[in-house]
Tab-separated table of C-alpha atoms and ligand atoms in Angstrom:
chain	number	residue	atom	x	y	z
A	132	MET	CA	104.282	33.797	59.369
A	133	MET	CA	100.938	33.391	61.157
A	134	LYS	CA	100.790	37.040	62.165
A	135	SER	CA	98.663	39.905	60.888
A	136	THR	CA	97.935	43.499	61.907
A	137	VAL	CA	94.819	45.361	60.862
A	138	LYS	CA	93.538	48.872	61.519
A	139	ALA	CA	89.743	49.262	61.544
A	140	SER	CA	87.668	52.318	62.336
A	141	SER	CA	84.696	52.656	64.629
A	142	ASP	CA	81.380	53.935	63.292
A	143	ILE	CA	78.445	56.058	64.330
A	144	ALA	CA	74.975	54.738	63.666
A	145	LEU	CA	72.675	57.175	61.880
A	146	ILE	CA	69.857	54.629	62.341
A	147	LYS	CA	70.531	52.557	65.447
A	148	TYR	CA	70.640	48.800	65.809
A	149	TRP	CA	68.609	48.102	68.937
A	150	GLY	CA	67.257	44.718	69.965
A	151	LYS	CA	68.125	41.252	68.699
A	152	LYS	CA	65.867	38.604	67.231
A	153	ASP	CA	68.562	35.984	67.860
A	154	GLU	CA	70.874	36.547	70.838
A	155	VAL	CA	73.416	33.863	69.970
A	156	LEU	CA	73.823	34.710	66.291
A	157	ARG	CA	73.333	38.432	66.995
A	158	LEU	CA	70.626	38.895	64.393
A	159	PRO	CA	69.200	42.394	64.873
A	160	GLU	CA	65.489	43.215	65.060
A	161	ASN	CA	66.019	46.013	62.553
A	162	GLY	CA	68.416	47.128	59.860
A	163	SER	CA	70.783	50.027	60.575
A	164	ILE	CA	72.849	52.612	58.708
A	165	SER	CA	76.153	54.055	59.912
A	166	MET	CA	79.144	56.007	58.788
A	167	ILE	CA	82.634	54.704	59.397
A	168	LEU	CA	84.749	57.137	61.429
A	169	SER	CA	88.326	57.635	60.367
A	170	GLY	CA	90.032	59.057	63.464
A	171	LEU	CA	88.424	56.625	65.935
A	172	ASP	CA	90.521	53.598	65.136
A	173	THR	CA	91.591	50.265	66.585
A	174	VAL	CA	94.821	48.520	65.589
A	175	THR	CA	95.041	44.809	66.374
A	176	THR	CA	97.851	42.309	65.892
A	177	VAL	CA	97.080	38.590	66.048
A	178	GLU	CA	99.691	35.851	66.001
A	179	PHE	CA	98.856	32.150	66.070
A	180	ASN	CA	101.800	30.312	67.556
A	181	GLU	CA	102.266	26.554	68.171
A	182	LYS	CA	104.405	27.381	71.212
A	183	LEU	CA	101.569	29.077	73.126
A	184	THR	CA	99.708	26.970	75.710
A	185	LYS	CA	96.773	29.392	75.992
A	186	ASP	CA	95.430	32.528	74.338
A	187	GLU	CA	96.939	35.839	75.490
A	188	VAL	CA	94.813	38.954	75.078
A	189	ILE	CA	96.088	42.464	75.795
A	190	ILE	CA	93.731	45.387	75.193
A	191	GLN	CA	95.054	48.919	75.781
A	192	GLY	CA	98.056	47.457	77.560
A	193	GLU	CA	95.980	45.419	80.032
A	194	SER	CA	94.765	41.841	80.168
A	195	GLU	CA	91.126	42.158	81.240
A	196	GLU	CA	89.338	38.932	82.091
A	197	GLY	CA	85.846	39.879	80.860
A	198	GLU	CA	86.757	41.242	77.471
A	199	ALA	CA	89.423	38.611	76.927
A	200	GLY	CA	86.696	35.957	77.279
A	201	ARG	CA	84.703	37.487	74.436
A	202	VAL	CA	87.835	37.710	72.273
A	203	ILE	CA	88.750	34.075	72.976
A	204	LYS	CA	85.208	32.983	72.038
A	205	HIS	CA	85.719	34.761	68.720
A	206	LEU	CA	89.118	33.112	68.213
A	207	ASP	CA	87.358	29.772	68.833
A	208	ARG	CA	84.900	30.480	65.995
A	209	ILE	CA	87.855	31.257	63.705
A	210	ARG	CA	89.791	28.135	64.783
A	211	VAL	CA	86.729	25.985	64.015
A	212	LEU	CA	86.399	27.563	60.552
A	213	ALA	CA	90.109	27.017	59.848
A	214	GLY	CA	90.153	23.522	61.391
A	215	LYS	CA	93.304	24.491	63.323
A	216	HIS	CA	93.746	24.267	67.078
A	217	ILE	CA	96.505	26.781	67.747
A	218	PHE	CA	96.504	29.412	70.480
A	219	ALA	CA	96.978	33.085	69.691
A	220	LYS	CA	98.422	36.256	71.117
A	221	VAL	CA	96.211	39.302	70.527
A	222	VAL	CA	97.328	42.867	71.193
A	223	SER	CA	94.892	45.700	70.529
A	224	GLN	CA	95.169	49.486	70.822
A	225	ASN	CA	92.492	52.161	70.353
A	226	THR	CA	93.103	55.766	69.467
A	227	PHE	CA	90.061	56.744	71.565
A	228	PRO	CA	88.581	55.842	74.988
A	229	LYS	CA	86.895	52.431	75.056
A	230	GLY	CA	83.724	51.489	76.888
A	231	THR	CA	82.336	55.011	76.726
A	232	GLY	CA	79.767	54.500	73.994
A	233	LEU	CA	82.116	55.237	71.108
A	234	SER	CA	81.687	51.759	69.661
A	235	SER	CA	85.127	50.392	70.467
A	236	SER	CA	83.661	46.885	70.190
A	237	GLY	CA	82.743	47.642	66.558
A	238	SER	CA	86.233	48.609	65.438
A	239	GLY	CA	87.791	46.101	67.859
A	240	PHE	CA	85.949	43.031	66.610
A	241	ALA	CA	86.277	44.157	62.965
A	242	ALA	CA	90.074	44.452	63.348
A	243	LEU	CA	90.199	41.159	65.268
A	244	THR	CA	88.104	39.288	62.689
A	245	ILE	CA	90.208	40.432	59.750
A	246	SER	CA	93.625	40.041	61.401
A	247	ALA	CA	92.821	36.644	62.955
A	248	THR	CA	91.362	35.151	59.755
A	249	LYS	CA	94.380	36.402	57.774
A	250	ALA	CA	96.855	35.141	60.388
A	251	ILE	CA	95.308	31.667	60.432
A	252	GLY	CA	95.219	31.484	56.634
A	253	LEU	CA	91.501	31.939	55.854
A	254	GLU	CA	90.742	34.006	52.754
A	255	PHE	CA	87.362	35.580	53.412
A	256	ASN	CA	85.566	38.145	51.287
A	257	GLU	CA	83.902	41.207	52.817
A	258	LYS	CA	80.496	39.511	53.174
A	259	GLU	CA	82.005	36.501	54.940
A	260	LEU	CA	84.019	38.776	57.227
A	261	SER	CA	80.901	40.794	58.040
A	262	ILE	CA	78.916	37.672	58.986
A	263	LEU	CA	81.748	36.423	61.163
A	264	ALA	CA	82.448	39.811	62.800
A	265	ARG	CA	78.710	40.158	63.616
A	266	GLN	CA	78.924	37.113	65.880
A	267	GLY	CA	81.614	38.834	67.978
A	268	SER	CA	79.906	42.247	68.122
A	269	GLY	CA	76.866	43.444	66.184
A	270	THR	CA	78.312	46.793	65.184
A	271	ALA	CA	81.543	45.109	64.034
A	272	CYS	CA	79.656	43.683	61.063
A	273	ARG	CA	79.395	47.263	59.791
A	274	CYS	CA	83.007	48.180	60.638
A	275	VAL	CA	84.506	45.646	58.193
A	276	CYS	CA	83.127	47.923	55.421
A	277	GLY	CA	84.000	51.509	54.482
A	278	GLY	CA	82.094	54.741	53.842
A	279	ILE	CA	78.378	54.811	54.577
A	280	VAL	CA	77.256	51.338	55.489
A	281	GLU	CA	73.945	49.507	55.714
A	282	TRP	CA	73.403	46.362	57.785
A	283	LYS	CA	70.373	44.437	56.593
A	284	ASP	CA	68.624	42.690	59.485
A	285	GLY	CA	68.286	39.344	57.657
A	286	GLU	CA	66.333	36.289	58.772
A	287	THR	CA	69.334	33.947	58.899
A	288	SER	CA	73.019	34.322	59.697
A	289	GLU	CA	73.874	34.164	55.975
A	290	GLU	CA	71.506	37.055	55.232
A	291	SER	CA	72.607	39.373	58.046
A	292	TYR	CA	75.635	41.337	56.889
A	293	SER	CA	76.656	44.856	55.925
A	294	GLU	CA	77.529	46.564	52.671
A	295	THR	CA	78.864	49.962	51.669
A	296	ILE	CA	75.979	51.992	50.232
A	297	TYR	CA	78.078	55.106	49.517
A	298	PRO	CA	81.877	55.392	49.408
A	299	SER	CA	83.724	57.591	51.908
A	300	ASP	CA	84.140	60.462	49.430
A	301	TYR	CA	80.447	60.667	48.413
A	302	LEU	CA	79.634	63.166	51.154
A	303	ASP	CA	81.970	65.169	53.386
A	304	ILE	CA	80.498	64.960	56.869
A	305	ARG	CA	82.537	65.741	59.974
A	306	ASP	CA	81.886	64.225	63.365
A	307	VAL	CA	83.082	66.260	66.341
A	308	VAL	CA	82.808	63.966	69.352
A	309	ALA	CA	82.313	65.849	72.605
A	310	VAL	CA	83.891	63.806	75.398
A	311	VAL	CA	82.173	64.618	78.695
A	312	ASP	CA	83.570	61.717	80.719
A	313	GLU	CA	86.288	59.142	80.154
A	314	GLY	CA	85.063	56.564	82.660
A	315	LYS	CA	83.207	53.397	81.796
A	316	LYS	CA	79.599	53.829	80.687
A	317	LEU	CA	76.819	52.652	82.982
A	318	VAL	CA	74.466	51.338	80.308
A	319	SER	CA	75.456	47.989	78.843
A	320	SER	CA	74.262	47.561	75.281
A	321	THR	CA	74.118	43.784	75.746
A	322	ALA	CA	71.615	44.231	78.604
A	323	GLY	CA	69.776	46.942	76.681
A	324	HIS	CA	69.238	44.835	73.549
A	325	ALA	CA	67.663	42.165	75.755
A	326	THR	CA	65.151	44.524	77.391
A	327	ALA	CA	64.350	46.719	74.363
A	328	ASN	CA	60.948	45.090	73.922
A	329	THR	CA	59.882	46.036	77.465
A	330	SER	CA	59.474	49.627	76.283
A	331	PRO	CA	55.901	50.289	75.132
A	332	PHE	CA	57.380	52.408	72.334
A	333	TYR	CA	59.552	49.655	70.881
A	334	VAL	CA	56.764	48.205	68.692
A	335	VAL	CA	56.057	51.665	67.340
A	336	ARG	CA	59.743	52.077	66.517
A	337	LEU	CA	59.883	48.765	64.654
A	338	GLU	CA	56.716	49.610	62.719
A	339	ASN	CA	58.284	52.790	61.344
A	340	ILE	CA	61.922	51.835	61.037
A	341	LYS	CA	61.907	50.579	57.420
A	342	ASN	CA	60.369	53.841	56.345
A	343	LYS	CA	62.961	55.806	58.293
A	344	ILE	CA	65.838	53.816	56.757
A	345	GLU	CA	64.390	54.528	53.320
A	346	LYS	CA	64.264	58.282	54.080
A	347	VAL	CA	67.860	58.317	55.357
A	348	ARG	CA	69.053	56.525	52.219
A	349	MET	CA	67.209	59.081	50.080
A	350	VAL	CA	68.579	62.203	51.805
A	351	ILE	CA	72.123	60.804	51.646
A	352	LYS	CA	71.652	60.175	47.937
A	353	GLU	CA	70.480	63.777	47.532
A	354	LYS	CA	73.381	64.996	49.714
A	355	ASP	CA	70.882	66.948	51.810
A	356	PHE	CA	72.881	67.465	55.008
A	357	ASP	CA	70.165	69.349	56.935
A	358	GLU	CA	67.483	66.746	56.262
A	359	LEU	CA	69.932	63.998	57.176
A	360	GLY	CA	70.962	65.768	60.383
A	361	ALA	CA	67.326	66.309	61.412
A	362	LEU	CA	66.520	62.628	60.830
A	363	VAL	CA	69.632	61.468	62.682
A	364	GLU	CA	69.007	63.697	65.705
A	365	SER	CA	65.370	62.656	66.016
A	366	GLU	CA	66.401	58.988	65.633
A	367	ALA	CA	68.866	59.417	68.522
A	368	LEU	CA	66.126	60.903	70.708
A	369	GLU	CA	63.715	58.121	69.746
A	370	PHE	CA	66.377	55.549	70.611
A	371	HIS	CA	66.956	57.172	74.005
A	372	SER	CA	63.208	57.262	74.647
A	373	ILE	CA	63.280	53.456	74.302
A	374	LEU	CA	66.165	53.292	76.808
A	375	LEU	CA	64.344	55.576	79.253
A	376	THR	CA	61.119	53.568	79.089
A	377	SER	CA	62.602	50.050	79.187
A	378	GLN	CA	62.408	47.930	82.353
A	379	PRO	CA	64.751	48.542	84.104
A	380	SER	CA	65.093	52.047	82.703
A	381	MET	CA	68.398	53.154	81.291
A	382	ILE	CA	69.596	56.734	81.604
A	383	ALA	CA	72.746	57.032	79.522
A	384	TRP	CA	73.069	60.820	79.696
A	385	TYR	CA	75.304	62.737	82.062
A	386	PRO	CA	74.880	66.469	82.772
A	387	GLY	CA	77.571	67.146	80.150
A	388	THR	CA	75.588	65.158	77.571
A	389	VAL	CA	72.581	67.415	78.081
A	390	GLU	CA	74.776	70.525	78.013
A	391	VAL	CA	76.078	69.486	74.570
A	392	MET	CA	72.618	68.612	73.219
A	393	LEU	CA	71.267	72.031	74.206
A	394	ALA	CA	74.341	73.781	72.814
A	395	VAL	CA	73.932	72.017	69.461
A	396	GLN	CA	70.303	73.133	69.180
A	397	ALA	CA	71.340	76.681	70.161
A	398	MET	CA	74.056	76.651	67.449
A	399	ARG	CA	71.424	75.709	64.867
A	400	ARG	CA	69.308	78.698	65.852
A	401	GLU	CA	72.320	80.818	64.877
A	402	GLY	CA	72.597	79.130	61.490
A	403	ILE	CA	75.409	76.719	62.340
A	404	LYS	CA	74.873	73.323	60.750
A	405	ALA	CA	75.194	70.857	63.623
A	406	TYR	CA	73.140	67.838	64.718
A	407	PHE	CA	73.783	65.398	67.546
A	408	THR	CA	73.523	61.670	67.965
A	409	ILE	CA	74.328	59.471	70.977
A	410	ASN	CA	74.693	55.715	71.471
A	411	THR	CA	74.476	53.991	74.868
A	412	GLY	CA	77.212	56.200	76.299
A	413	PHE	CA	77.293	59.781	77.509
A	414	ASN	CA	79.658	61.216	74.893
A	415	VAL	CA	77.991	63.078	72.054
A	416	HIS	CA	78.676	62.845	68.323
A	417	VAL	CA	78.050	66.196	66.668
A	418	LEU	CA	77.689	65.946	62.905
A	419	THR	CA	78.586	68.998	60.882
A	420	THR	CA	79.929	70.105	57.509
A	421	PRO	CA	83.583	71.027	56.724
A	422	ASP	CA	82.632	74.745	56.700
A	423	PHE	CA	81.378	74.664	60.259
A	424	GLU	CA	83.773	72.122	61.752
A	425	SER	CA	86.184	74.541	63.410
A	426	GLU	CA	83.384	76.734	64.830
A	427	VAL	CA	81.540	73.689	66.210
A	428	ASN	CA	84.789	72.376	67.666
A	429	LYS	CA	85.569	75.726	69.295
A	430	ARG	CA	82.110	76.089	70.814
A	431	LEU	CA	82.006	72.542	72.154
A	432	ASN	CA	85.381	73.021	73.834
A	433	GLN	CA	84.084	76.179	75.522
A	434	LEU	CA	81.321	74.239	77.317
A	435	SER	CA	81.962	73.771	81.025
A	436	LEU	CA	81.434	69.992	81.092
A	437	VAL	CA	83.275	69.071	77.880
A	438	ILE	CA	86.714	67.581	78.618
A	439	LYS	CA	87.887	67.487	75.009
A	440	THR	CA	86.743	66.764	71.478
A	441	ILE	CA	87.842	64.154	68.964
A	442	THR	CA	87.232	64.907	65.309
A	443	ALA	CA	86.557	62.291	62.696
A	444	LYS	CA	85.441	62.129	59.105
A	445	ILE	CA	83.940	59.375	56.998
A	446	GLY	CA	86.507	56.611	56.797
A	447	GLY	CA	87.318	53.755	54.479
A	448	LYS	CA	87.603	50.001	54.843
A	449	PRO	CA	89.967	48.419	57.371
A	450	ILE	CA	93.568	48.137	56.182
A	451	GLU	CA	96.338	45.656	56.791
A	452	GLN	CA	99.519	47.142	58.280
A	453	ASN	CA	103.103	45.951	58.129
A	454	ASN	CA	104.094	47.402	61.483
A	455	HIS	CA	102.926	44.887	64.081
A	456	LEU	CA	102.177	45.822	67.716
A	457	PHE	CA	104.544	43.113	68.989
B	206	PMV	O1	77.112	46.352	69.121
B	206	PMV	P1	76.451	46.684	70.417
B	206	PMV	O2	75.814	45.515	71.076
B	206	PMV	O3	77.360	47.452	71.349
B	206	PMV	O4	75.192	47.645	70.116
B	206	PMV	C1	75.326	49.013	69.972
B	206	PMV	C2	74.074	49.646	69.521
B	206	PMV	C3	74.142	51.143	69.362
B	206	PMV	O5	75.464	51.636	69.440
B	206	PMV	C4	73.343	51.824	70.449
B	206	PMV	C5	73.552	51.529	68.023
B	206	PMV	C6	74.360	51.140	66.829
B	206	PMV	O6	73.752	50.735	65.838
B	206	PMV	O7	75.595	51.309	66.833
């Protein structure tokens, strides 16, 4: 049967991927490090079927033109690699809101890459899957791996892929995501990557980024949560300073985003271990330890602009499932 279902998790970048040196191949300007988030998952079923006369793409119960186009482009890459010209039906479900800066394209294209290659009969190893997933969505090249993941920038397509640097049980970090809005984000990462170099601070960022990646690797190795949290929070603020100073400028934050950021810093003054990071959306990832998870969760839910929280921990590699979505 040419059908496969895969569950892949989203991730949160500790060091952000921002800017591309090759738009078509999606080669990033800089390397990045993330942790895979079990609890923010996408399940995708792909079936290649001779009877279909076109591709059918259903995401969260809807067939959306724009996103379907990107999925079909990815199916085309896979059909070329397999040398088979068969249409597919793709059904995908997230356990979390998409398009809000929680990296649904990462888990989505990771699940799609693995399920579609399996369904069409390609046997790819993790490196090959990562290279292929990267061409659908940059962050997806990290989401085909598990645990704490590093994506090397690479000079060519063959060199730009991700690997697990620490397994999911090396460190127990919790991510309490404060959801402050469930609508679509205003800042498009595709547009943002393209204008990153219009910020006068972007060159400074690139000059220091290798050093920063090295430091993050070291503090993870030493299991130093406070040092890691401090680095991650300052990286998020540096990243947003690039967004703010790009042309046109990009303000991703909503009032609720700022409320959470201030609350996290106030919690730290009371001795609670909590550090924030934010991608191009308005929802805030708050990293904490198992000891403080319930307190952080409680306090975030008490904030006036927080709608709800979603908790995640470091997750593993994507897995194949027997229960298909259709
Ligand atoms: O994969 P994209 O194009 O959505 O880029 C996302 C980049 C950030 O989320 C802002 C950072 C990252 O590394 O995940």
